[in-house]
């Protein structure tokens, strides 16, 4: 659970975007940028707690100017925009770190955040559980959560019903970016160091977890609880750790994640197709 706490937080954020029929490929760039910014701030003497707040504020402002504005307000394609922003923020992480790994093992707050416990749980796991619980409450018990599902199911009908579709989309991308930044803080605290390549591959792993949890790429169907199952119970974490334990090369772990993702997409397509055919048969009988 400790090793996959950052993936859990990223996957929860990704759920908001996928529920609207979108996808965010920039989470790896935001994660790396958040980790490197934290390390650089700690390195120059800024208190770690203040640095965490600044990282989240700076990262969310950057997401507002890029993903939220270009996708939600201007209506540009989310794949193109998030590919560009992933390259942008991954590049900024490289620039900010000079391409090196920055150690933080001598900072008490970072060490406590990465190795401490609260109520018997590692702090990184507790943060991931808290984020998942808040997201679950937000989607199931608030008006904003209902608007997320409505926009994902039918954007035009939502607009005609009086929902500000652009604002809902912008907020979803901001939540996704915020989760990625927090995941960068968690991962760097656990490793007690930060590097510009920390977010590599996490976008696909998060997408696989979301899809395995039953959230449809078409939007409007699924939720955070399924994502939690996708990360914990449906063995994405166990898959990579298990391959390592039985001696399989780390190079094959990416292959395994890709196969799982393809399987999840195929299952989602079959489920949608079977559901449509069943509905069609009922209509004919009627």
Coordinates of C-alpha atoms in Angstrom, one line a residue:
X1 CA 0.0 0.0 0.0
X2 CA 2.9 2.3 0.7
X3 CA 4.5 1.8 -2.7
X4 CA 1.2 2.4 -4.5
X5 CA -0.1 5.4 -2.4
X6 CA 1.0 7.9 -5.1
X7 CA -0.7 5.8 -7.8
X8 CA -3.9 5.7 -5.7
X9 CA -3.9 9.5 -5.4
X10 CA -3.2 10.0 -9.2
X11 CA -5.9 7.4 -10.1
X12 CA -8.5 9.2 -7.9
X13 CA -7.8 12.5 -9.7
X14 CA -7.9 10.7 -13.1
X15 CA -11.3 9.4 -12.3
X16 CA -12.9 12.9 -12.4
X17 CA -11.5 13.5 -15.9
X18 CA -12.5 10.0 -17.3
X19 CA -16.0 10.4 -15.9
X20 CA -16.4 13.3 -18.3
X21 CA -15.2 11.3 -21.2
X22 CA -11.7 12.8 -21.1
X23 CA -8.2 11.8 -20.3
X24 CA -5.2 13.5 -18.7
X25 CA -1.7 12.5 -20.0
X26 CA 0.0 15.3 -18.1
X27 CA -0.2 13.8 -14.6
X28 CA 3.3 12.4 -14.9
X29 CA 4.6 15.9 -15.7
X30 CA 2.7 17.4 -12.8
X31 CA 3.9 14.7 -10.4
X32 CA 7.6 15.2 -11.4
X33 CA 7.2 19.0 -11.2
X34 CA 5.6 18.8 -7.7
X35 CA 8.4 16.5 -6.4
X36 CA 11.2 18.6 -7.8
X37 CA 9.7 21.9 -6.7
X38 CA 9.4 20.6 -3.2
X39 CA 13.0 19.3 -3.2
X40 CA 14.3 22.6 -4.5
X41 CA 12.4 24.7 -2.0
X42 CA 13.6 22.5 0.9
X43 CA 17.1 22.8 -0.5
X44 CA 17.1 26.6 -0.4
X45 CA 15.8 26.6 3.2
X46 CA 12.0 27.0 2.9
X47 CA 10.2 25.1 5.6
X48 CA 8.9 21.8 4.2
X49 CA 5.3 22.3 5.2
X50 CA 5.3 25.8 3.6
X51 CA 7.0 24.3 0.5
X52 CA 4.1 21.7 0.2
X53 CA 1.5 24.5 0.2
X54 CA 3.5 26.5 -2.3
X55 CA 3.9 23.5 -4.6
X56 CA 0.2 22.9 -4.6
X57 CA -0.6 26.6 -5.2
X58 CA 1.9 27.0 -8.0
X59 CA 0.9 23.7 -9.7
X60 CA -2.8 24.5 -9.6
X61 CA -2.1 27.9 -11.1
X62 CA -0.1 26.3 -13.9
X63 CA -3.0 23.8 -14.5
X64 CA -5.5 26.6 -14.6
X65 CA -3.5 28.5 -17.2
X66 CA -2.8 25.4 -19.3
X67 CA -5.2 22.3 -19.1
X68 CA -8.2 24.0 -17.7
X69 CA -8.1 27.0 -20.0
X70 CA -7.2 25.3 -23.2
X71 CA -9.4 22.3 -22.8
X72 CA -12.5 23.6 -20.9
X73 CA -12.6 27.2 -22.0
X74 CA -11.2 27.0 -25.6
X75 CA -12.5 23.6 -26.3
X76 CA -9.3 22.1 -27.6
X77 CA -8.7 18.3 -27.8
X78 CA -7.7 17.0 -24.4
X79 CA -5.2 14.5 -25.8
X80 CA -3.2 17.1 -27.7
X81 CA -3.3 19.6 -24.9
X82 CA -2.3 17.1 -22.1
X83 CA 0.5 15.7 -24.3
X84 CA 1.9 19.2 -24.7
X85 CA 1.6 20.1 -21.0
X86 CA 3.2 16.8 -20.0
X87 CA 6.2 17.7 -22.1
X88 CA 6.1 21.2 -20.8
X89 CA 6.1 20.3 -17.1
X90 CA 8.4 17.4 -17.4
X91 CA 10.9 19.7 -19.2
X92 CA 10.5 22.3 -16.4
X93 CA 11.2 19.5 -13.8
X94 CA 14.4 18.7 -15.7
X95 CA 15.4 22.4 -15.8
X96 CA 14.6 23.0 -12.1
X97 CA 16.6 19.9 -11.0
X98 CA 19.4 20.2 -13.5
X99 CA 18.7 16.6 -14.4
X100 CA 19.8 15.3 -11.1
X101 CA 18.1 13.6 -8.1
X102 CA 17.8 15.9 -5.2
X103 CA 18.1 14.3 -1.7
X104 CA 15.9 15.3 1.2
X105 CA 16.8 12.7 3.8
X106 CA 18.1 15.4 6.2
X107 CA 14.8 17.2 6.4
X108 CA 12.8 16.2 9.5
X109 CA 9.3 17.0 8.1
X110 CA 9.9 15.1 4.8
X111 CA 11.3 12.1 6.7
X112 CA 8.3 12.1 9.0
X113 CA 5.9 12.4 6.1
X114 CA 7.5 9.5 4.3
X115 CA 8.1 7.1 7.2
X116 CA 5.8 8.2 10.0
X117 CA 2.5 6.7 11.1
X118 CA -0.9 8.0 12.2
X119 CA -3.5 5.8 13.8
X120 CA -1.3 2.8 12.9
X121 CA -1.2 3.6 9.2
X122 CA 1.8 5.0 7.3
X123 CA 1.2 8.7 6.7
X124 CA 1.5 8.3 2.9
X125 CA -1.2 5.6 3.0
X126 CA -3.4 7.7 5.3
X127 CA -3.2 10.6 2.9
X128 CA -4.2 8.4 0.0
X129 CA -7.1 7.0 1.9
X130 CA -8.2 10.5 2.9
X131 CA -8.0 11.7 -0.7
X132 CA -10.1 8.7 -1.9
X133 CA -12.7 9.2 0.9
X134 CA -13.1 13.0 0.1
X135 CA -13.4 12.2 -3.7
X136 CA -16.0 9.6 -2.9
X137 CA -18.1 12.0 -0.8
X138 CA -17.7 14.7 -3.5
X139 CA -19.0 12.5 -6.3
X140 CA -21.8 10.8 -4.4
X141 CA -23.1 13.4 -2.1
X142 CA -22.7 16.9 -3.7
X143 CA -24.2 18.8 -6.5
X144 CA -20.8 19.1 -8.2
X145 CA -20.5 15.3 -8.3
X146 CA -23.9 15.0 -10.0
X147 CA -22.8 17.6 -12.5
X148 CA -19.7 15.6 -13.3
X149 CA -21.8 12.6 -14.2
X150 CA -24.3 14.7 -16.1
X151 CA -21.6 16.4 -18.2
X152 CA -19.9 13.0 -18.9
X153 CA -23.2 11.4 -19.9
X154 CA -24.5 14.2 -22.2
X155 CA -22.7 17.6 -22.3
X156 CA -25.4 19.2 -24.5
X157 CA -28.3 18.1 -22.3
X158 CA -26.3 19.3 -19.3
X159 CA -25.8 22.8 -20.9
X160 CA -29.5 23.0 -21.7
X161 CA -30.3 22.1 -18.1
X162 CA -28.4 25.1 -16.9
X163 CA -25.1 23.5 -15.9
X164 CA -21.9 25.5 -16.6
X165 CA -20.2 22.7 -18.6
X166 CA -16.9 24.7 -19.1
X167 CA -16.6 25.3 -15.3
X168 CA -17.2 21.7 -14.5
X169 CA -14.6 20.5 -17.0
X170 CA -12.1 23.0 -15.8
X171 CA -12.6 22.0 -12.2
X172 CA -12.2 18.3 -13.0
X173 CA -8.8 18.9 -14.7
X174 CA -7.8 21.1 -11.8
X175 CA -8.6 18.3 -9.3
X176 CA -6.7 15.8 -11.5
X177 CA -3.6 18.1 -11.5
X178 CA -3.9 18.7 -7.8
X179 CA -3.9 15.0 -7.1
X180 CA -0.9 14.5 -9.3
X181 CA 1.0 17.3 -7.5
X182 CA 0.1 15.7 -4.1
X183 CA 1.2 12.3 -5.4
X184 CA 4.6 13.9 -6.3
X185 CA 4.9 15.1 -2.7
X186 CA 4.0 11.7 -1.3
X187 CA 6.4 9.8 -3.6
X188 CA 9.3 12.2 -2.9
X189 CA 8.7 12.0 0.8
X190 CA 8.6 8.2 0.7
X191 CA 11.9 8.1 -1.3
X192 CA 13.3 11.1 0.6
X193 CA 14.5 12.4 -2.8
X194 CA 13.1 13.9 -6.0
X195 CA 14.0 13.5 -9.6
X196 CA 12.6 14.7 -13.0
X197 CA 11.7 11.2 -14.2
X198 CA 9.5 10.2 -11.2
X199 CA 6.2 10.5 -13.1
X200 CA 7.2 8.3 -16.0
X201 CA 4.5 5.8 -16.9
X202 CA 2.1 6.8 -14.1
X203 CA -0.6 8.2 -16.5
X204 CA -1.1 4.8 -18.1
X205 CA -1.0 3.0 -14.7
X206 CA -3.7 5.4 -13.4
X207 CA -5.8 4.9 -16.6
X208 CA -5.6 1.2 -16.2
X209 CA -6.7 1.4 -12.5
X210 CA -9.7 3.6 -13.5
X211 CA -10.8 1.4 -16.3
X212 CA -10.4 -1.8 -14.3
X213 CA -12.6 -0.2 -11.7
X214 CA -15.4 0.1 -14.1
X215 CA -15.3 3.8 -15.1
X216 CA -16.1 4.0 -18.8
X217 CA -13.9 6.0 -21.2
X218 CA -17.2 7.3 -22.7
X219 CA -17.9 9.1 -19.5
X220 CA -20.9 9.3 -17.1
X221 CA -20.4 5.9 -15.6
X222 CA -18.2 4.6 -12.8
X223 CA -16.7 6.2 -9.7
X224 CA -13.9 6.4 -7.1
X225 CA -14.8 3.2 -5.3
X226 CA -14.2 1.2 -8.5
X227 CA -10.9 3.0 -8.9
X228 CA -9.8 2.0 -5.4
X229 CA -10.6 -1.6 -6.3
X230 CA -8.7 -1.1 -9.5
X231 CA -5.6 -0.1 -7.6
X232 CA -5.8 -2.4 -4.6
X233 CA -8.0 -5.4 -5.3
X234 CA -7.5 -5.8 -9.0
X235 CA -3.8 -6.3 -8.5
X236 CA -2.1 -3.5 -10.4
X237 CA 0.1 -3.0 -7.4
X238 CA 0.5 -6.7 -6.8
X239 CA 1.2 -7.2 -10.5
X240 CA 4.3 -5.1 -10.6
X241 CA 5.5 -6.3 -7.2
X242 CA 4.7 -9.9 -8.0
X243 CA 6.7 -9.8 -11.2
X244 CA 9.7 -8.5 -9.3
X245 CA 9.4 -11.1 -6.6
X246 CA 9.4 -14.0 -9.1
X247 CA 12.4 -12.6 -10.8
X248 CA 10.9 -11.1 -14.0
X249 CA 12.9 -8.2 -15.4
X250 CA 11.6 -4.7 -14.6
X251 CA 11.4 -4.1 -18.4
X252 CA 8.5 -6.5 -18.6
X253 CA 6.4 -4.6 -16.0
X254 CA 5.5 -1.9 -18.5
X255 CA 4.5 -4.6 -21.0
X256 CA 2.2 -6.2 -18.3
X257 CA 0.6 -2.8 -17.5
X258 CA 0.0 -2.3 -21.2
X259 CA -1.7 -5.7 -21.6
X260 CA -3.9 -5.0 -18.5
X261 CA -4.9 -1.7 -20.0
X262 CA -5.8 -3.2 -23.4
X263 CA -7.8 -5.9 -21.6
X264 CA -9.7 -3.3 -19.6
X265 CA -10.5 -1.3 -22.7
X266 CA -11.7 -4.5 -24.4
X267 CA -13.8 -5.4 -21.5
X268 CA -15.4 -1.9 -21.4
X269 CA -16.1 -2.1 -25.1
X270 CA -17.7 -5.6 -24.8
X271 CA -19.8 -4.5 -21.7
X272 CA -21.1 -1.4 -23.6
X273 CA -21.8 -3.4 -26.7
X274 CA -23.7 -6.1 -24.8
X275 CA -25.6 -3.5 -22.9
X276 CA -26.7 -1.8 -26.1
X277 CA -27.8 -5.0 -27.7
X278 CA -29.8 -5.9 -24.6
X279 CA -31.5 -2.5 -24.6
X280 CA -32.2 -2.9 -28.4
X281 CA -33.8 -6.4 -27.8
X282 CA -36.1 -5.0 -25.1
X283 CA -37.1 -2.2 -27.4
X284 CA -38.0 -4.6 -30.1
X285 CA -40.1 -6.7 -27.8
X286 CA -41.9 -3.6 -26.6

